[in-house]
Amino acid sequence: MAAINPDPALIQLQGLDLLSSADLSADQTRALLQLAADLKARRLEINLAGKVLGLIFTKASTRTRVSFSVAMTRLGGQTLDLNPQVTQVGRGEPVADTARVLSRYVDALAIRTFAQTELEDYAHWATVPVINALTDLEHPCQALADYLTLQEAFGQVEGLTLAYVGDGNNVAHSLMLCGALLGVHVRIGCPLGFEPDGAVLEQSRALAAAHGGSVAVLHEPVAAVRSAHALYTDVWASMGQEEEKAERERAFAGWCLNEELVAEADPRAIVLHCLPAYRGLEISAGAIEGPSSRIFDQAENRLHAQQALLAALLGGI
Ligand code: CP
Ligand code: NVA
């Protein structure tokens, strides 16, 4: 096992929060992807013995919850499930109190909730790193795993085109910001009215301009995916939008990521989906199970990307 050769970009991350993909610099993002690849290949070992990560999840989760927990175990630390239903959070204890108290017990908090402002409140009051495990606005841990998967397929990501077709949601936002930092050309294809948030679009375009990438919004699926190196989609109705499901299914008719769309992409293109997926709605069963799919590698990469992130934030580098 190789000794760790500390990357200065990673050392700078110790003790910081990850609330948005844009909290990382381009160098830090690239260094995290490299560390994740090294951990996946078991080229190095990091020891976080005695460190505890608290999980506060207000929404359901399979991948994020389990991959954080396994990541801490593999690093020699442990996870505490602080489900709001079993803590005083569910009874309305203020974030300011909860965050300060938990900071006396745990070494970091991974939080999945609705409002980005609630996450920001936790980060304001906590004295330990706070990690965005998904909010309505962003999913930065997902984007790290996604670009790790693209990097594995093509050797590097700079200059590649990633086409996301579907709702301009949390997953799309983090793909835009993280892709912009990495010099990726990100295309968001969506029906009118389902564009990404305007402020995130502006921020990602500014980052793209500084790092050689681009961010475009298109309203036609074939134009969005043409010659792209990665095709990506996510659910049309995110958690918290259950009541809009039927209305959204009507609005997104014609936007299924299927074999016909895959045929319009670069012949080497990979198909990605953060999961969970609804076959026959945002993605066809054939696209999930077809030869271009890297969806289950992508899910595995959540574990490696989060191990890298935890190692950096918790001072394991
Ligand atoms: N992709 C993702 O975040 O999955 P979970 O909702 O299962 O965590
Ligand atoms: N956009 C989805 C992602 C789930 C991982 C949601 O927020 O529900």
PDB file of C-alpha atoms in Angstrom, residues 190-195 218-219 251 255:
ATOM      1  CA  CYS A 190     -35.740  20.053 -20.569  1.00  0.00           C
ATOM      2  CA  PRO A 191     -39.295  21.035 -21.500  1.00  0.00           C
ATOM      3  CA  LEU A 192     -40.165  24.717 -21.248  1.00  0.00           C
ATOM      4  CA  GLY A 193     -40.844  25.644 -17.633  1.00  0.00           C
ATOM      5  CA  PHE A 194     -38.518  22.986 -16.144  1.00  0.00           C
ATOM      6  CA  GLU A 195     -35.214  24.814 -16.595  1.00  0.00           C
ATOM      7  CA  LEU A 218     -31.944  23.276 -24.791  1.00  0.00           C
ATOM      8  CA  HIS A 219     -35.622  22.461 -25.214  1.00  0.00           C
ATOM      9  CA  ALA A 251     -45.212  17.837 -19.345  1.00  0.00           C
ATOM     10  CA  TRP A 255     -38.337  13.177 -22.822  1.00  0.00           C
TER      11      TRP A 255
END
